[in-house]
Short mmCIF file of C-alpha atoms in Angstrom, two decimals:
data_model
loop_
_atom_site.label_atom_id
_atom_site.label_comp_id
_atom_site.label_asym_id
_atom_site.label_seq_id
_atom_site.Cartn_x
_atom_site.Cartn_y
_atom_site.Cartn_z
CA MET A 1 19.93 35.19 -20.13
CA LYS A 2 23.54 35.94 -20.97
CA ILE A 3 24.15 38.37 -18.20
CA TYR A 4 22.55 36.10 -15.42
CA LEU A 5 24.87 33.26 -16.74
CA PHE A 6 27.83 35.11 -15.99
CA ALA A 7 26.68 36.26 -12.70
CA PHE A 8 26.04 32.45 -11.81
CA LEU A 9 29.34 31.68 -13.11
CA TYR A 10 31.15 34.58 -11.07
CA VAL A 11 29.35 33.43 -7.84
CA PHE A 12 29.81 29.94 -8.33
CA SER A 13 33.71 30.29 -8.89
CA ILE A 14 33.90 31.60 -5.47
CA ASN A 15 35.96 28.70 -4.40
CA LEU A 16 33.94 28.03 -0.89
CA TYR A 17 31.61 25.41 0.45
CA ALA A 18 29.11 27.88 1.88
CA ILE A 19 29.60 31.76 2.14
CA SER A 20 29.77 32.70 5.65
CA LEU A 21 27.78 35.96 6.38
CA SER A 22 28.46 35.78 10.18
CA GLU A 23 29.49 32.93 12.77
CA LYS A 24 26.10 31.77 12.83
CA LEU A 25 24.77 32.73 9.42
CA THR A 26 25.75 30.85 6.04
CA LEU A 27 24.61 31.43 2.47
CA ASN A 28 24.56 28.31 0.28
CA GLY A 29 23.37 28.18 -3.36
CA PHE A 30 22.80 25.85 -6.45
CA ALA A 31 21.96 26.17 -9.95
CA THR A 32 21.36 24.19 -13.04
CA VAL A 33 21.47 25.90 -16.84
CA GLY A 34 20.10 23.08 -18.96
CA ALA A 35 19.33 22.75 -22.58
CA ALA A 36 16.85 19.93 -23.79
CA TYR A 37 16.19 18.75 -27.33
CA ASN A 38 13.45 17.01 -28.45
CA ASP A 39 13.31 15.15 -31.78
CA ASP A 40 9.49 14.78 -32.04
CA ASP A 41 7.51 18.06 -32.06
CA ASN A 42 4.35 16.15 -32.03
CA ALA A 43 4.42 15.74 -28.22
CA ILE A 44 6.21 18.00 -25.98
CA TYR A 45 8.31 16.29 -23.41
CA LEU A 46 7.81 17.09 -19.59
CA ARG A 47 10.08 16.96 -16.69
CA SER A 48 7.31 16.81 -14.28
CA ILE A 49 3.42 17.33 -14.22
CA ALA A 50 4.46 20.35 -12.00
CA GLN A 51 5.46 22.33 -15.41
CA PRO A 52 3.02 23.52 -17.87
CA PRO A 53 3.87 22.44 -21.74
CA GLU A 54 3.88 26.14 -23.17
CA GLY A 55 7.14 26.83 -22.50
CA LEU A 56 8.52 23.54 -23.25
CA GLU A 57 7.54 23.50 -26.96
CA ASP A 58 10.62 24.62 -28.71
CA ASP A 59 12.84 22.28 -30.33
CA VAL A 60 15.36 23.12 -27.58
CA THR A 61 14.40 24.48 -24.47
CA PHE A 62 16.11 26.08 -21.34
CA ASN A 63 13.09 26.00 -19.20
CA MET A 64 12.79 22.36 -18.44
CA ASP A 65 16.18 22.00 -16.43
CA SER A 66 17.23 25.37 -15.55
CA ARG A 67 16.89 26.73 -12.01
CA VAL A 68 18.54 28.35 -9.01
CA GLY A 69 18.12 28.11 -5.52
CA LEU A 70 19.58 30.15 -2.72
CA GLN A 71 19.66 28.94 1.07
CA LEU A 72 20.37 30.72 4.38
CA ASN A 73 20.99 28.60 7.54
CA TYR A 74 21.03 29.94 11.06
CA GLN A 75 22.49 27.84 13.92
CA ALA A 76 21.33 29.50 16.82
CA ASN A 77 22.99 27.42 19.05
CA GLU A 78 23.56 23.61 19.38
CA ASN A 79 19.65 22.76 19.73
CA LEU A 80 18.32 25.62 17.57
CA HIS A 81 18.61 26.02 13.75
CA ALA A 82 16.76 27.60 11.24
CA GLY A 83 16.61 27.42 7.26
CA LEU A 84 15.20 29.42 4.26
CA GLN A 85 15.21 28.28 0.82
CA VAL A 86 14.08 30.27 -2.29
CA VAL A 87 14.17 28.54 -5.54
CA SER A 88 13.35 29.69 -9.02
CA LYS A 89 12.39 27.36 -11.94
CA TYR A 90 9.78 27.47 -14.69
CA ARG A 91 6.54 26.63 -12.92
CA TYR A 92 2.94 26.17 -13.27
CA ASP A 93 1.96 29.76 -14.40
CA ASP A 94 4.41 29.96 -17.09
CA THR A 95 7.10 32.13 -15.22
CA TYR A 96 10.10 31.93 -13.01
CA THR A 97 8.65 33.37 -10.16
CA PRO A 98 10.72 32.58 -7.16
CA ASN A 99 9.04 30.05 -4.56
CA ILE A 100 9.90 29.80 -0.85
CA THR A 101 10.46 26.00 -0.73
CA TRP A 102 11.11 26.14 2.95
CA ALA A 103 11.31 28.28 5.79
CA TYR A 104 11.52 26.26 9.19
CA LEU A 105 12.94 25.97 12.68
CA LYS A 106 14.56 22.93 13.81
CA PHE A 107 14.68 21.97 17.42
CA SER A 108 17.33 19.29 18.36
CA PRO A 109 16.77 18.72 22.30
CA GLU A 110 18.86 15.52 21.93
CA SER A 111 21.48 14.74 18.91
CA ASP A 112 19.53 11.84 17.92
CA TRP A 113 15.98 13.54 17.73
CA ASP A 114 14.96 16.50 15.34
CA LEU A 115 11.83 18.36 15.26
CA ARG A 116 11.28 20.72 12.41
CA LEU A 117 8.26 23.14 11.93
CA GLY A 118 7.35 25.19 8.98
CA ARG A 119 7.63 24.81 5.03
CA LEU A 120 9.75 21.53 4.66
CA GLY A 121 10.75 19.47 1.77
CA LEU A 122 8.56 16.57 0.77
CA ASP A 123 10.26 13.37 1.18
CA ILE A 124 7.55 11.10 -0.55
CA PHE A 125 9.59 9.22 -3.13
CA PHE A 126 13.10 7.67 -2.80
CA ARG A 127 15.05 11.03 -3.29
CA SER A 128 12.04 13.56 -4.11
CA ASP A 129 13.35 15.99 -1.76
CA SER A 130 16.52 16.83 -3.61
CA ARG A 131 14.96 16.74 -7.21
CA ASP A 132 16.04 20.49 -7.85
CA ILE A 133 19.63 19.72 -6.98
CA GLY A 134 21.17 18.97 -9.98
CA TYR A 135 24.85 18.64 -8.82
CA SER A 136 23.65 16.25 -6.01
CA TYR A 137 22.83 13.26 -8.76
CA LEU A 138 24.61 11.86 -11.80
CA TRP A 139 21.77 12.47 -14.37
CA VAL A 140 20.73 15.67 -16.17
CA ARG A 141 17.42 15.24 -14.25
CA PRO A 142 15.70 12.64 -11.94
CA PRO A 143 14.04 10.07 -13.96
CA VAL A 144 10.95 11.61 -15.22
CA ASP A 145 9.17 8.22 -15.40
CA TYR A 146 9.31 7.74 -11.87
CA TYR A 147 9.42 11.43 -10.37
CA GLY A 148 7.26 13.20 -12.85
CA GLN A 149 4.39 12.42 -11.51
CA LEU A 150 4.62 14.19 -8.08
CA ASN A 151 2.91 17.07 -7.76
CA ILE A 152 4.11 19.05 -4.71
CA SER A 153 7.63 18.82 -3.35
CA SER A 154 7.14 20.90 -0.21
CA PHE A 155 4.44 21.36 2.38
CA ASP A 156 3.78 23.45 5.43
CA GLY A 157 3.80 21.42 8.59
CA LEU A 158 6.15 19.44 10.69
CA ASP A 159 8.23 16.39 10.66
CA PHE A 160 10.08 14.76 13.39
CA SER A 161 13.17 12.34 13.17
CA HIS A 162 14.74 9.78 15.38
CA TYR A 163 18.15 8.30 14.86
CA ILE A 164 19.18 4.87 15.88
CA PRO A 165 23.05 3.64 15.41
CA MET A 166 22.79 0.22 14.23
CA GLY A 167 25.52 -2.18 13.23
CA ASP A 168 27.79 -0.17 11.02
CA GLY A 169 25.45 2.74 10.10
CA LEU A 170 22.28 4.72 11.34
CA LEU A 171 18.80 4.02 11.22
CA LYS A 172 16.56 7.16 10.52
CA LEU A 173 12.78 7.28 11.46
CA LYS A 174 10.67 10.09 10.12
CA GLY A 175 7.13 11.00 10.52
CA PHE A 176 5.76 14.17 8.83
CA ALA A 177 2.26 15.85 8.69
CA GLY A 178 0.87 19.14 7.01
CA VAL A 179 -0.60 20.77 4.17
CA GLY A 180 0.54 21.61 0.53
CA HIS A 181 0.97 25.38 -0.48
CA GLN A 182 1.44 24.59 -4.19
CA LYS A 183 -0.62 25.06 -7.39
CA PHE A 184 0.01 22.79 -10.47
CA PRO A 185 -1.11 22.98 -14.10
CA ALA A 186 -4.28 20.61 -14.36
CA PHE A 187 -6.83 19.76 -17.36
CA GLY A 188 -7.04 22.10 -20.17
CA GLY A 189 -5.06 25.29 -18.95
CA ASN A 190 -6.93 25.33 -15.32
CA GLN A 191 -4.89 24.95 -12.37
CA LEU A 192 -5.14 22.85 -9.19
CA ASP A 193 -4.55 24.55 -6.07
CA LEU A 194 -3.19 22.17 -3.47
CA SER A 195 -3.22 24.58 -0.56
CA ASP A 196 -5.50 23.00 1.84
CA SER A 197 -4.45 19.63 0.75
CA PRO A 198 -3.33 17.28 3.66
CA VAL A 199 -0.25 15.17 3.16
CA TYR A 200 1.39 13.24 5.73
CA GLY A 201 3.89 9.95 5.82
CA PHE A 202 6.24 8.01 7.52
CA LEU A 203 9.85 6.72 6.38
CA ALA A 204 12.60 4.32 7.37
CA GLN A 205 15.96 4.88 6.07
CA TYR A 206 19.16 2.70 7.17
CA GLN A 207 22.29 3.91 5.91
CA ASP A 208 25.80 2.18 6.24
CA ILE A 209 29.10 2.73 4.58
CA ASN A 210 28.24 1.82 1.14
CA TRP A 211 24.43 1.14 0.98
CA THR A 212 21.27 3.07 1.65
CA TYR A 213 17.60 1.72 2.07
CA LYS A 214 14.74 3.83 2.18
CA PHE A 215 10.96 3.01 2.46
CA VAL A 216 8.31 5.87 2.60
CA ILE A 217 4.39 5.31 2.93
CA SER A 218 2.43 8.56 2.54
CA GLU A 219 -1.05 9.93 1.92
CA GLN A 220 -2.23 13.08 0.19
CA GLU A 221 -5.98 14.37 0.16
CA LEU A 222 -6.79 16.32 -2.89
CA ASN A 223 -8.89 19.55 -1.72
CA ASP A 224 -9.66 21.09 -4.92
CA GLN A 225 -11.52 20.49 -8.25
CA ASP A 226 -10.85 20.96 -11.73
CA PRO A 227 -13.30 22.61 -13.82
CA THR A 228 -12.88 20.15 -16.55
CA VAL A 229 -13.57 17.23 -14.17
CA ASP A 230 -16.58 18.90 -12.67
CA GLN A 231 -18.00 18.94 -16.14
CA LEU A 232 -17.30 15.13 -16.36
CA VAL A 233 -18.79 14.56 -13.06
CA ASN A 234 -21.99 16.47 -13.85
CA PHE A 235 -22.37 14.46 -17.11
CA PHE A 236 -22.44 11.18 -15.31
CA GLU A 237 -24.90 12.51 -12.63
CA LEU A 238 -26.90 13.80 -15.90
CA ILE A 239 -26.91 10.29 -17.32
CA ASN A 240 -27.68 8.45 -13.78
CA ARG A 241 -24.22 7.10 -12.99
CA PRO A 242 -23.54 8.24 -9.69
CA ASP A 243 -20.99 5.45 -9.58
CA TYR A 244 -18.89 7.12 -12.25
CA ALA A 245 -19.39 10.52 -10.90
CA ASN A 246 -17.91 9.50 -7.58
CA SER A 247 -14.94 7.87 -8.99
CA PHE A 248 -14.19 11.06 -11.25
CA GLN A 249 -14.54 13.40 -8.29
CA LEU A 250 -11.17 14.80 -7.35
CA ASP A 251 -12.16 16.64 -4.62
CA GLY A 252 -11.78 14.67 -1.35
CA LYS A 253 -9.98 11.80 -2.71
CA THR A 254 -6.71 10.33 -1.34
CA PHE A 255 -3.60 9.24 -3.07
CA ARG A 256 -1.26 6.75 -1.13
CA TYR A 257 2.29 6.57 -2.15
CA TYR A 258 4.62 4.11 -1.42
CA SER A 259 8.27 4.02 -2.35
CA LEU A 260 11.22 1.65 -1.89
CA GLY A 261 14.71 2.78 -2.64
CA VAL A 262 18.27 1.40 -2.50
CA ALA A 263 21.25 3.27 -3.38
CA TYR A 264 24.88 1.59 -3.46
CA ASP A 265 28.04 3.93 -3.67
CA LYS A 266 31.45 2.67 -3.24
CA GLY A 267 34.59 3.93 -4.62
CA PRO A 268 34.04 4.43 -8.26
CA TRP A 269 30.53 2.85 -8.51
CA ARG A 270 27.27 4.72 -7.96
CA SER A 271 24.21 2.68 -8.44
CA GLN A 272 20.37 3.41 -7.57
CA PHE A 273 17.22 1.00 -7.61
CA ALA A 274 13.79 2.32 -6.73
CA LEU A 275 10.05 1.17 -6.76
CA GLY A 276 7.15 3.39 -6.56
CA TYR A 277 3.40 2.71 -6.34
CA ILE A 278 0.44 5.43 -6.28
CA ASP A 279 -2.82 3.90 -5.00
CA SER A 280 -5.63 6.42 -6.12
CA GLU A 281 -8.91 6.48 -5.18
CA ASN A 282 -9.77 8.62 -8.28
CA ILE A 283 -10.15 7.33 -11.79
CA ILE A 284 -8.52 10.04 -13.49
CA VAL A 285 -5.36 9.89 -11.91
CA SER A 286 -5.17 6.15 -11.70
CA ASP A 287 -3.22 3.52 -9.58
CA ASN A 288 0.57 3.71 -10.98
CA LYS A 289 3.45 1.46 -10.54
CA THR A 290 6.88 2.94 -11.59
CA ALA A 291 10.65 1.73 -11.14
CA TYR A 292 14.24 2.83 -12.14
CA PHE A 293 17.66 1.61 -11.94
CA SER A 294 20.72 3.33 -12.48
CA LEU A 295 24.41 2.83 -12.80
CA GLY A 296 27.46 4.82 -13.04
CA TYR A 297 31.30 4.12 -12.95
CA LYS A 298 33.51 6.89 -12.34
CA LEU A 299 36.70 7.27 -14.31
CA ASN A 300 39.12 10.06 -13.26
CA ASP A 301 36.96 13.22 -13.94
CA TRP A 302 34.07 11.37 -16.18
CA THR A 303 31.30 9.03 -14.75
CA PRO A 304 29.37 7.19 -17.67
CA TYR A 305 26.20 6.05 -16.61
CA LEU A 306 23.21 4.05 -17.68
CA LEU A 307 19.63 4.64 -16.55
CA LEU A 308 16.49 2.86 -17.38
CA SER A 309 13.01 3.77 -16.05
CA ALA A 310 9.42 2.78 -16.72
CA SER A 311 5.76 3.54 -15.71
CA GLU A 312 2.84 2.25 -15.99
CA SER A 313 -0.86 3.57 -14.83
CA ASP A 314 -3.70 1.09 -14.49
CA LYS A 315 -6.14 1.51 -17.39
CA PRO A 316 -10.12 1.32 -16.33
CA THR A 317 -12.71 0.99 -18.84
CA VAL A 318 -15.68 3.55 -18.48
CA THR A 319 -18.95 2.03 -20.15
CA SER A 320 -21.41 4.82 -20.39
CA GLY A 321 -23.95 3.08 -21.94
CA LEU A 322 -24.19 5.98 -24.80
CA GLY A 323 -22.24 3.88 -27.21
CA PRO A 324 -18.60 3.49 -28.33
CA PRO A 325 -18.20 7.17 -29.59
CA THR A 326 -18.88 8.43 -26.07
CA ASP A 327 -16.92 5.80 -24.43
CA ALA A 328 -14.15 6.59 -26.66
CA LEU A 329 -13.98 10.47 -25.74
CA ILE A 330 -14.29 9.33 -22.01
CA ALA A 331 -11.26 7.14 -22.50
CA SER A 332 -9.18 9.64 -24.11
CA ALA A 333 -9.84 12.19 -21.28
CA LEU A 334 -8.89 9.50 -18.91
CA GLY A 335 -5.52 9.11 -20.94
CA GLY A 336 -4.72 12.68 -20.14
CA GLY A 337 -4.29 11.45 -16.22
CA GLN A 338 -2.19 8.22 -17.17
CA VAL A 339 1.29 7.25 -17.91
CA ASP A 340 2.67 4.01 -19.96
CA GLN A 341 6.19 4.72 -20.99
CA THR A 342 9.65 3.49 -20.69
CA THR A 343 13.12 5.06 -21.09
CA VAL A 344 16.49 4.10 -21.95
CA GLY A 345 18.95 6.84 -21.18
CA PHE A 346 22.81 7.21 -21.32
CA GLY A 347 25.10 10.02 -20.12
CA ALA A 348 28.18 11.21 -18.49
CA ARG A 349 28.90 13.34 -15.74
CA TYR A 350 32.12 15.56 -16.02
CA ASP A 351 33.42 16.87 -12.87
CA PHE A 352 35.76 19.64 -14.06
CA LYS A 353 35.86 21.39 -10.74
CA GLU A 354 34.86 20.23 -7.39
CA ASN A 355 31.73 22.38 -7.32
CA MET A 356 30.81 22.12 -10.74
CA ALA A 357 29.80 19.37 -13.38
CA LEU A 358 28.84 19.12 -16.82
CA LYS A 359 26.34 16.67 -18.08
CA PHE A 360 25.41 15.00 -21.48
CA GLN A 361 22.61 12.64 -21.38
CA ALA A 362 20.32 10.73 -24.34
CA ASP A 363 17.01 9.55 -23.46
CA PHE A 364 15.11 7.02 -25.88
CA VAL A 365 11.77 7.36 -24.58
CA GLU A 366 8.57 5.00 -25.63
CA SER A 367 5.29 5.72 -24.69
CA LYS A 368 1.72 4.76 -25.61
CA THR A 369 0.27 7.30 -27.51
CA ASP A 370 -2.82 7.70 -25.55
CA THR A 371 -1.51 8.15 -22.28
CA LEU A 372 -0.46 12.00 -22.06
CA LEU A 373 0.04 12.82 -18.30
CA LEU A 374 3.89 13.40 -19.11
CA TRP A 375 3.38 14.90 -22.33
CA GLY A 376 1.96 18.08 -23.81
CA SER A 377 0.25 18.38 -27.35
CA GLY A 378 2.78 19.60 -29.77
CA ASP A 379 2.29 20.23 -33.48
CA ASP A 380 0.01 17.28 -34.15
CA ILE A 381 -0.32 15.13 -31.53
CA SER A 382 -2.76 12.71 -33.25
CA SER A 383 0.27 11.65 -35.52
CA TRP A 384 2.47 11.27 -32.71
CA ASP A 385 4.34 8.01 -32.89
CA GLY A 386 4.95 7.54 -29.34
CA GLU A 387 8.96 7.65 -29.73
CA ASN A 388 11.06 10.54 -28.82
CA MET A 389 14.59 10.92 -28.26
CA ILE A 390 15.70 13.83 -25.77
CA ILE A 391 18.92 15.06 -25.62
CA SER A 392 20.23 17.34 -23.01
CA VAL A 393 23.03 19.40 -21.50
CA THR A 394 23.09 20.83 -17.96
CA LEU A 395 25.69 22.74 -16.32
CA ASP A 396 25.36 22.02 -12.45
CA MET A 397 26.83 24.25 -9.62
CA VAL A 398 26.92 24.37 -5.87
CA PHE A 399 28.45 26.73 -3.49
CA MET B 1 54.76 19.62 -7.75
CA LEU B 2 57.31 17.99 -5.47
CA LEU B 3 55.55 19.30 -2.42
CA CYS B 4 52.21 18.27 -3.72
CA ALA B 5 53.72 14.67 -4.32
CA THR B 6 54.85 14.52 -0.78
CA ALA B 7 51.63 15.60 0.75
CA GLN B 8 49.78 13.11 -0.87
CA ALA B 9 52.35 10.27 0.15
CA GLN B 10 52.27 11.07 3.53
CA ASP B 11 50.03 9.24 6.01
CA LEU B 12 47.60 10.55 7.89
CA ALA B 13 46.09 10.55 11.49
CA VAL B 14 42.48 10.78 12.74
CA VAL B 15 42.91 12.89 16.11
CA VAL B 16 40.79 14.14 18.72
CA ASN B 17 41.37 16.30 22.16
CA PRO B 18 43.26 14.24 24.37
CA LEU B 19 40.71 14.55 27.35
CA ASN B 20 38.10 12.90 25.10
CA ASP B 21 37.08 9.38 26.34
CA VAL B 22 37.42 7.61 22.94
CA LYS B 23 40.55 5.65 22.62
CA GLN B 24 40.33 4.33 19.08
CA LEU B 25 38.03 4.41 16.28
CA SER B 26 37.45 1.87 13.11
CA GLN B 27 37.48 3.07 9.44
CA SER B 28 33.64 2.66 9.47
CA GLU B 29 33.35 4.94 12.39
CA VAL B 30 35.69 7.63 10.93
CA ILE B 31 33.52 7.67 7.65
CA ASN B 32 30.32 7.98 9.77
CA LEU B 33 31.51 10.79 11.80
CA TYR B 34 32.76 12.62 8.55
CA MET B 35 29.69 11.66 6.39
CA GLY B 36 26.93 13.09 9.21
CA ARG B 37 25.80 9.51 10.15
CA LYS B 38 27.33 9.15 13.64
CA LYS B 39 26.72 12.33 15.95
CA LYS B 40 28.65 11.46 19.25
CA LEU B 41 32.20 11.26 19.67
CA GLY B 42 32.66 9.36 23.15
CA GLN B 43 29.97 11.35 25.39
CA ASN B 44 30.21 14.44 23.29
CA SER B 45 28.34 15.71 20.24
CA VAL B 46 30.91 15.50 17.57
CA LEU B 47 32.16 18.52 15.43
CA PRO B 48 34.13 17.16 12.45
CA LEU B 49 36.91 19.42 11.01
CA ASP B 50 37.77 19.57 7.64
CA LEU B 51 40.45 21.39 5.43
CA ILE B 52 38.94 23.91 2.98
CA GLY B 53 38.85 23.93 -0.72
CA THR B 54 41.27 21.68 -2.98
CA ASN B 55 44.04 21.27 -0.11
CA PRO B 56 45.96 18.00 -1.07
CA VAL B 57 45.64 16.48 2.59
CA LYS B 58 42.32 16.75 2.29
CA LEU B 59 41.96 15.07 -1.16
CA SER B 60 44.39 12.60 0.09
CA PHE B 61 42.00 11.89 3.36
CA TYR B 62 38.97 11.30 1.38
CA LYS B 63 40.72 9.06 -1.35
CA HIS B 64 42.43 6.87 1.23
CA LEU B 65 39.74 6.69 3.62
CA MET B 66 36.80 5.91 1.27
CA ASP B 67 38.17 6.00 -2.10
CA LYS B 68 36.35 9.22 -3.24
CA ASP B 69 36.93 12.19 -4.99
CA LEU B 70 36.20 15.68 -3.51
CA SER B 71 33.48 16.15 -6.31
CA GLU B 72 31.56 13.02 -4.93
CA ILE B 73 32.00 14.24 -1.37
CA ASN B 74 30.67 17.59 -2.34
CA SER B 75 27.64 16.06 -4.20
CA TYR B 76 26.84 13.86 -1.17
CA TRP B 77 26.64 17.11 1.16
CA ALA B 78 24.89 19.02 -1.70
CA ARG B 79 21.88 16.45 -1.49
CA LEU B 80 22.00 16.63 2.59
CA ILE B 81 22.30 20.62 2.67
CA PHE B 82 19.79 21.37 0.24
CA SER B 83 17.22 19.11 1.46
CA GLY B 84 17.76 20.30 5.31
CA GLN B 85 19.06 17.05 6.44
CA GLY B 86 22.61 18.36 7.68
CA SER B 87 25.61 20.05 7.59
CA PRO B 88 29.16 19.11 6.29
CA PRO B 89 32.46 19.15 8.54
CA ARG B 90 33.39 22.50 9.65
CA GLN B 91 35.89 24.07 6.94
CA MET B 92 39.34 25.05 8.38
CA ASP B 93 41.64 27.09 6.57
CA SER B 94 44.96 25.35 7.88
CA ILE B 95 45.92 22.26 9.92
CA GLU B 96 47.16 25.04 12.71
CA GLU B 97 43.27 25.78 12.99
CA ILE B 98 42.09 22.17 13.08
CA ARG B 99 44.81 22.10 16.10
CA GLN B 100 43.41 25.03 17.75
CA THR B 101 39.66 23.90 17.38
CA ILE B 102 40.38 20.48 18.60
CA ARG B 103 42.26 22.02 21.79
CA ASP B 104 39.17 24.17 22.57
CA ASN B 105 36.59 21.43 21.72
CA LEU B 106 36.00 17.92 23.52
CA GLY B 107 33.97 16.94 20.42
CA ALA B 108 36.36 17.93 17.85
CA ILE B 109 37.94 15.48 15.34
CA GLY B 110 40.36 16.32 12.47
CA TYR B 111 43.02 14.78 10.47
CA VAL B 112 46.60 15.53 10.24
CA PRO B 113 49.64 14.38 8.41
CA VAL B 114 51.58 12.14 10.75
CA ASN B 115 54.37 14.44 10.95
CA GLU B 116 51.88 17.30 12.16
CA ILE B 117 50.96 15.04 15.36
CA THR B 118 51.55 17.10 18.63
CA GLU B 119 51.30 16.28 21.99
CA ASP B 120 47.85 18.27 22.20
CA LEU B 121 46.53 15.80 19.88
CA LYS B 122 45.21 11.90 20.53
CA VAL B 123 45.45 9.70 17.56
CA VAL B 124 42.45 7.41 17.13
CA PHE B 125 42.99 6.18 13.65
CA ARG B 126 45.65 5.87 10.94
CA ILE B 127 45.29 6.47 7.35
CA LYS B 128 47.93 4.62 5.07
CA ALA B 129 48.15 7.11 2.10
CA ASN B 130 49.92 4.88 -0.51
CA GLN B 131 47.27 1.89 -0.46
#
């Protein structure tokens, strides 16, 4: 770990914005080394559902936020560009195996049109396509209540963008379509494979000197089934409740995502506000509404900030007809796919070098104890009070 | 120290190739060109030029054009670079290289201290450094 850390520090101390390997080929990189402390061992705090709880259970974990990425850009000519990005972070199988997060060709027939083909970042929630780039935001990690529920961050397919100058700014319209390529941890140690799950959407973004507005609507169809879910589906078929059997089914179900975000960035002020809504056809991962607000003010090299976020899932009730104990078991299974929590966070970002930042953050999370989508079972989940304090420090770098 | 102070106090000129059809730019247009939100300079695709590293002229440019420190500019570009949305202005080693590149490219735009303005550069915007 130490050797890696020194190697990182060496590479990132190179005072360049990108390393030119040739006139047309450049290398960029980003890295975060982060430590997070959770004051309550009874529940394991997750950055997102893409991480398994196993490696995050220590009082202080480096696995949650640490990550490194390298990116090659090849500009063949004015119209043709190729990009490749590889990211290593703690992932679903309890390893840091590097993932190819992008590999695409970009064709720009005119300066106001882009067509990209290959593996692309998924622009599904306000700034979800730059979630790994710690240096690009104020906080130690993007608000968990908002971004934590997204299961994939890139897809294989295509997108096209059209840019229209308007007033003092630029309107961007983008459509995208493809299939997922990732796995993520599901119930009881199983993994869901989203490799054949279609995802498509449309976004409109307007950005002028101080403001950004972005609206995204997208859909994802799940084409995999978790074995635990299969058991539940079989159970409902057995007790002759095909309606429940169908609403528990994951395979073939669609999630629709809506996201609206606004960012204000003027002089020393940096603020963001975003709303999200997930409309689910499935009862296990139910409908969810979420929001966050952040405000920071830069004083010389320090930017203190405030971050408020919340997320609440629908809690459908299931009456099996087999009595309260069975219904309670079903409700508890459903809680594993739900979120009901709020977070108040304070922090400060220290820009001690023009491509490195040190951040400190304290989060006070209050969750209902029966909604566990963003938590893992710790020492004793049954005596968890739903209140956790998370203290985090990260060092973020780019070159 | 004295040199540094002088460089920072110096007004800046935003300059283009004299053959480019643009006569004048507004502050918003210069910001949009440098932040990747305006892709054309007159009839040409724009090529924004920047000074590399932490050159005091560069610091002064971003401070007085848009009240931003370099770390904020780098943070903005980090998001765009690593989400595949664009590339930052081309980084030049010196004012001389900026001048040379503008001479060779109709769409190039750069900034120089006012005492470095020469006949082969057309001034399209001025930035007061003591605002």
